[in-house]
Short mmCIF file of C-alpha atoms and ligand atoms in Angstrom, two decimals:
data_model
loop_
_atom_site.label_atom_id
_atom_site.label_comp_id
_atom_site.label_asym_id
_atom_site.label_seq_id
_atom_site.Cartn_x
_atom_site.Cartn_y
_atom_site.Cartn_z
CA UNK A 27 -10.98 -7.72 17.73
CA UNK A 28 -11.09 -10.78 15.40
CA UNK A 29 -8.66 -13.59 14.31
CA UNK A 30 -7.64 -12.18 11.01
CA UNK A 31 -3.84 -12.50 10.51
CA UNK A 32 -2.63 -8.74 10.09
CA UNK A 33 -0.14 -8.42 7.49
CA UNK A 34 2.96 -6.66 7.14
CA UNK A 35 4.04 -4.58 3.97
CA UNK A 36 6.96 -2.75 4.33
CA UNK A 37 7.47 0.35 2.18
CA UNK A 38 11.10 0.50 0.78
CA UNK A 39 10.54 4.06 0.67
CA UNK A 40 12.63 4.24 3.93
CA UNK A 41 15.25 1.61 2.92
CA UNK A 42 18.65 2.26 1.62
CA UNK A 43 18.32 3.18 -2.07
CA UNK A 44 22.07 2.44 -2.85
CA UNK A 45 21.21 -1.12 -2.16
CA UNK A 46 17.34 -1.26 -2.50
CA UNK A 47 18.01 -5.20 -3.90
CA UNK A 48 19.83 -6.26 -0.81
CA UNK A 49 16.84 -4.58 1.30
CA UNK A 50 14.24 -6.03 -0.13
CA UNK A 51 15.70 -9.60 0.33
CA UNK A 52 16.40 -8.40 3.80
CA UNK A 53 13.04 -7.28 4.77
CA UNK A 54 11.42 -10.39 3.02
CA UNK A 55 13.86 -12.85 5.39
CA UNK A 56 12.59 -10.57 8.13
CA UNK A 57 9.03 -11.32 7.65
CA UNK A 58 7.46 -9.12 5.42
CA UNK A 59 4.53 -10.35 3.84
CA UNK A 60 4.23 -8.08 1.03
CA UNK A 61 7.19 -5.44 -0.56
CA UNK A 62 5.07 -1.86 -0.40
CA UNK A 63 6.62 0.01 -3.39
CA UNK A 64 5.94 3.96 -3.64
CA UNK A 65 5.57 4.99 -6.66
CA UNK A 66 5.74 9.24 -7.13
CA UNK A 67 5.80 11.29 -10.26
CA UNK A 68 6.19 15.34 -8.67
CA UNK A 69 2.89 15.47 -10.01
CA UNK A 70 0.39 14.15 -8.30
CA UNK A 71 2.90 13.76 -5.52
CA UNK A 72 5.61 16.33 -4.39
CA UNK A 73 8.17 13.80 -4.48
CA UNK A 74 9.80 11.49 -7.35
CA UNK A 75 10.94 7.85 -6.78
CA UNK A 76 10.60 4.68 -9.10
CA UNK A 77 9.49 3.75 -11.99
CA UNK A 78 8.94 -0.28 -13.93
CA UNK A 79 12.65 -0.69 -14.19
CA UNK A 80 13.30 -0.38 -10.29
CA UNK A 81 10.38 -3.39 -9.92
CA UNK A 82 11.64 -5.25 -12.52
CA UNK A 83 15.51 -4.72 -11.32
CA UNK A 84 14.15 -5.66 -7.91
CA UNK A 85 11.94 -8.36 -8.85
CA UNK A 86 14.78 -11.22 -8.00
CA UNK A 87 15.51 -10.26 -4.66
CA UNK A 88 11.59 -11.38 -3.31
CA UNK A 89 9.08 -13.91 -4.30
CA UNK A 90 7.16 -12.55 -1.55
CA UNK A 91 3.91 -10.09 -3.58
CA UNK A 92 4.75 -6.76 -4.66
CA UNK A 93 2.02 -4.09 -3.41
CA UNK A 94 2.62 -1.41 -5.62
CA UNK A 95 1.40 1.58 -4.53
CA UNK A 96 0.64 4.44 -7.83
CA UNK A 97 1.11 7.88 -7.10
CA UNK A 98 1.26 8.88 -10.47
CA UNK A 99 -0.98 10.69 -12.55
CA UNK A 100 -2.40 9.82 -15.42
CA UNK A 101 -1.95 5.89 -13.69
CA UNK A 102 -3.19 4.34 -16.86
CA UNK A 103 -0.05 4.56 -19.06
CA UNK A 104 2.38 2.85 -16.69
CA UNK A 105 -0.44 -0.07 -15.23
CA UNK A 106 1.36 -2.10 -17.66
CA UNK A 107 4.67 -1.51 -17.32
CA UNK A 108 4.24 -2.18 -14.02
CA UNK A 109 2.31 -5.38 -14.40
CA UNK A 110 4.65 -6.51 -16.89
CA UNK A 111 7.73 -5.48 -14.46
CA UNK A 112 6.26 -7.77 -11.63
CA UNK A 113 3.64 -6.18 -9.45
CA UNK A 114 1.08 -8.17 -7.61
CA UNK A 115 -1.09 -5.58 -6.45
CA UNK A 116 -1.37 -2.20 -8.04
CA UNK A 117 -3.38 0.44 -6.63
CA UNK A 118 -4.73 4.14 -7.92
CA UNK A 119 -6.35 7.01 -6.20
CA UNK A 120 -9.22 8.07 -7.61
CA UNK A 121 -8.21 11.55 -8.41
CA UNK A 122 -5.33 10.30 -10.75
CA UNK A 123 -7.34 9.94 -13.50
CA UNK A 124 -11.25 10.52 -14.87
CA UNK A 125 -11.88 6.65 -15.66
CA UNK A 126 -10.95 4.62 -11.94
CA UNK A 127 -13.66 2.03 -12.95
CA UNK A 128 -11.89 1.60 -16.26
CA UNK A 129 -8.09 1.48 -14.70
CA UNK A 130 -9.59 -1.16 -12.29
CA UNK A 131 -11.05 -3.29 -15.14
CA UNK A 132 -7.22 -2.92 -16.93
CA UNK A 133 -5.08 -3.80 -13.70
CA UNK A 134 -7.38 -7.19 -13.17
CA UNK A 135 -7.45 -7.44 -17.27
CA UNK A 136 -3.79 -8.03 -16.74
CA UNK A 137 -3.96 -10.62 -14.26
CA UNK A 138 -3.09 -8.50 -10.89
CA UNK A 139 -4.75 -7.55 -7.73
CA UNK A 140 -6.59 -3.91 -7.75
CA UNK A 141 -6.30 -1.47 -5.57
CA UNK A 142 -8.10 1.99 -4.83
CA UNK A 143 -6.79 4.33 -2.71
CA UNK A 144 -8.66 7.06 -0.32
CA UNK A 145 -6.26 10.31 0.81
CA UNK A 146 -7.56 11.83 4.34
CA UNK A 147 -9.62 14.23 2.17
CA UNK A 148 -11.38 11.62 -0.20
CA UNK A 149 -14.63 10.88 0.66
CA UNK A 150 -15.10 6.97 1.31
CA UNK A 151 -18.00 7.14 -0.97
CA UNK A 152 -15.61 7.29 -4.14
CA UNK A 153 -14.66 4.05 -3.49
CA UNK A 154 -18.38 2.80 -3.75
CA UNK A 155 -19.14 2.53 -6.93
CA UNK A 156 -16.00 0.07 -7.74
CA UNK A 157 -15.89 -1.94 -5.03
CA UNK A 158 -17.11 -4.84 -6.95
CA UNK A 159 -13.69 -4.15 -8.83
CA UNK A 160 -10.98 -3.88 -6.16
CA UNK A 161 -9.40 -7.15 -4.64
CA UNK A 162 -7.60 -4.11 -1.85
CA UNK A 163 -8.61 -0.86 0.01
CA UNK A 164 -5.74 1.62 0.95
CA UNK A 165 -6.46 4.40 3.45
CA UNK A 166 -3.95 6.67 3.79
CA UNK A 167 -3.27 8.03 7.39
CA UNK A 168 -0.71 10.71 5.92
CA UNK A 169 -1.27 13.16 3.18
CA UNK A 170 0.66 11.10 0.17
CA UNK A 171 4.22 11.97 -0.85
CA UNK A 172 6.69 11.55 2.14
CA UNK A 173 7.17 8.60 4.56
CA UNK A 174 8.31 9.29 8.48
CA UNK A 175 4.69 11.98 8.71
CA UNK A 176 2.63 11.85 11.66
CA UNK A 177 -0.12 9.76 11.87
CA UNK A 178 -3.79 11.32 11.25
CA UNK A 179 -6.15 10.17 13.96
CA UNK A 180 -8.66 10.86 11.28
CA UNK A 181 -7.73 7.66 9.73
CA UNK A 182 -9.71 5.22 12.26
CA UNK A 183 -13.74 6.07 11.97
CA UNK A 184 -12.55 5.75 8.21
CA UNK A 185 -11.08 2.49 8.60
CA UNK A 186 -14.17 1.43 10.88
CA UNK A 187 -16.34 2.49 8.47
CA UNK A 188 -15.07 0.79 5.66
CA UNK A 189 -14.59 -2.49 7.64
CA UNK A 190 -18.12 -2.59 8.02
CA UNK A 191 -18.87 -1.43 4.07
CA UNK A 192 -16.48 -4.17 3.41
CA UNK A 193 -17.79 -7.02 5.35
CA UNK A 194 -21.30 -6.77 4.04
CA UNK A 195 -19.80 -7.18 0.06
CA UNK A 196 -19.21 -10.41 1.80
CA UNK A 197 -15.64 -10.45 -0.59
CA UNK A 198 -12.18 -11.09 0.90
CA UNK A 199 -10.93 -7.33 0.25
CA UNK A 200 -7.83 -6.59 2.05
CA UNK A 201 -8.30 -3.10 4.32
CA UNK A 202 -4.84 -1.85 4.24
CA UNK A 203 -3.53 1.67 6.20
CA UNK A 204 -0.20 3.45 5.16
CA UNK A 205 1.63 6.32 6.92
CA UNK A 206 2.52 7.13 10.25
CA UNK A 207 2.44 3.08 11.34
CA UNK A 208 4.26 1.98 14.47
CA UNK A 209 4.07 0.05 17.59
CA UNK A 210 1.77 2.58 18.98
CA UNK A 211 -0.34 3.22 15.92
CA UNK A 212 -0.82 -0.23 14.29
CA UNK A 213 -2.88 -1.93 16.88
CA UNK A 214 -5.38 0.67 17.02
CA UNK A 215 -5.92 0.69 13.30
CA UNK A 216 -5.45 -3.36 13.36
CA UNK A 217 -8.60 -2.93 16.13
CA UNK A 218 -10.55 -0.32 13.85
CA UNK A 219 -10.36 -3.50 11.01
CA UNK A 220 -7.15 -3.22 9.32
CA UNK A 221 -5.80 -6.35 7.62
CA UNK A 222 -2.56 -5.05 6.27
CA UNK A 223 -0.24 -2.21 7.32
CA UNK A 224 2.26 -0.66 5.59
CA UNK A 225 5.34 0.80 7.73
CA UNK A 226 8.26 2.44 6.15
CA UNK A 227 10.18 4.62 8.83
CA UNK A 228 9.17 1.41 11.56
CA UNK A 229 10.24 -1.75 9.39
CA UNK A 230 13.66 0.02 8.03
CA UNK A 231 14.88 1.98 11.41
CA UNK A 232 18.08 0.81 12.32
CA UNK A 233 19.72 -1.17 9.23
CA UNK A 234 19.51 -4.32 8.11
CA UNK A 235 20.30 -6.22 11.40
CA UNK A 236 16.97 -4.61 13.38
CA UNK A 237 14.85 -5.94 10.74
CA UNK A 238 13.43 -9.04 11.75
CA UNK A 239 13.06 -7.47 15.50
CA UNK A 240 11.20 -4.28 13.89
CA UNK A 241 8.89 -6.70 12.03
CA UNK A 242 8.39 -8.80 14.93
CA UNK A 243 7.55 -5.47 17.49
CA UNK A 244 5.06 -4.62 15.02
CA UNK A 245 3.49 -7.56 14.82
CA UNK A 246 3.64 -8.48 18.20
CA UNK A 247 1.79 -5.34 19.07
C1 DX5 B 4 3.55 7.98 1.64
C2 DX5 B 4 3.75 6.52 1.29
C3 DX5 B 4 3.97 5.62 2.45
C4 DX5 B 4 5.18 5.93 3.28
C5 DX5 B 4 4.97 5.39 4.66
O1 DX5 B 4 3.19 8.66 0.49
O2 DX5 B 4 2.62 6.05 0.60
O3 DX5 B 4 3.98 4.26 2.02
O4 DX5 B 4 6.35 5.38 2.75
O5 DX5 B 4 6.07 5.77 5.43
P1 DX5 B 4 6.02 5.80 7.03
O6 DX5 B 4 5.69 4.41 7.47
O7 DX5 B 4 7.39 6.23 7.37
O8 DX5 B 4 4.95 6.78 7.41
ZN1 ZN B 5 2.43 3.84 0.09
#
């Protein structure tokens, strides 16, 4: 294992929706590092959440960066809305859409951080051809579309492998894991070269007063 600080993005996915503002200031005075947002559209997720006006709503509540994560397909339409409603980091999957290179070169047109993002059935090798492009890699450990799944143990020769892919580009790109993330989980996929983990059902379990001791359990492991 190496000295890399691990960070912590929460996904509000598993806070309390009737007062996603006062969570998200609650989780950032916790010790979030980033605010994961989930973004589903019942299409090329089973599941429908939030659009631009839920970032932009929530956008006063955090100065901490907003990882917002695109389940949406076509992505292209709503990069800028999103950009313009306050996200940091915004990242794709490949299948969304026939031009990733080209929804890469928009999202860093725009001024934000790019993202590309591998389900458990993408091959790594999609992300090859645009790594030059992407400032973050997301592996997901759960099939997309749900938080609180079990996590896939075929997430961590993935994350191995693109730790290595990733070192020899010799760029600072943040190797980020989401689903299934807990005390137990996190420090294998920390050990397998993660650099930031998102945890929804972990960081948001028990209200707003178990926050900061969720966030520091996680880290701590
Ligand atoms: C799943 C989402 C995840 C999810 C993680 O489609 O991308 O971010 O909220 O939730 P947990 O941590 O509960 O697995
Ligand atoms: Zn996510």
């Amino acid at each position: 294992m190496d000295s890399r600080p691990v960070k912590l993005a929460p996904s509000i996915l598993a806070a309390d929706f009737a007062r996603l503002g006062e969570e998200v200031a609650a989780i950032d005075a916790a010790g979030a590092d980033w605010i994961h947002v989930d973004v589903m559209d019942n299409h090329f997720v089973p599941n429908l959440t939030v659009g631009p006006m839920v970032v932009k709503a929530l956008r006063p509540f955090s100065a901490k960066p907003f990882d917002v994560h695109l389940m949406v397909s076509p992505a292209d339409a709503l990069v800028e809305a999103f950009a313009e409603a306050g996200a940091d980091i915004l990242s794709v999957h490949p299948e969304a859409g026939p031009h990733l290179h080209r929804t890469l070169g928009r999202i860093r047109a725009l001024g934000k951080r790019a993202g590309v993002v591998l389900n458990p059935g993408t091959p790594l090798a999609a992300v090859e051809p645009v790594l030059d492009l992407v400032d973050l890699v997301l592996v997901m450990s759960v099939n997309p579309g749900f938080g609180g799944q079990a996590f896939l143990e075929s997430a961590l020769p993935r994350i191995a492998e693109l730790r290595r892919r990733i070192d020899s580009t010799g760029r600072p790109i943040e190797l980020e894991v989401d689903g299934g993330i807990d005390q137990e989980t996190g420090p294998r996929v920390v050990a397998a070269g993660a650099s930031v983990l998102v945890a929804g059902t972990a960081s948001f379990r028990g209200g707003p007063g178990a926050y900061r001791a969720n966030l520091e359990a996680l880290r701590a492991a």
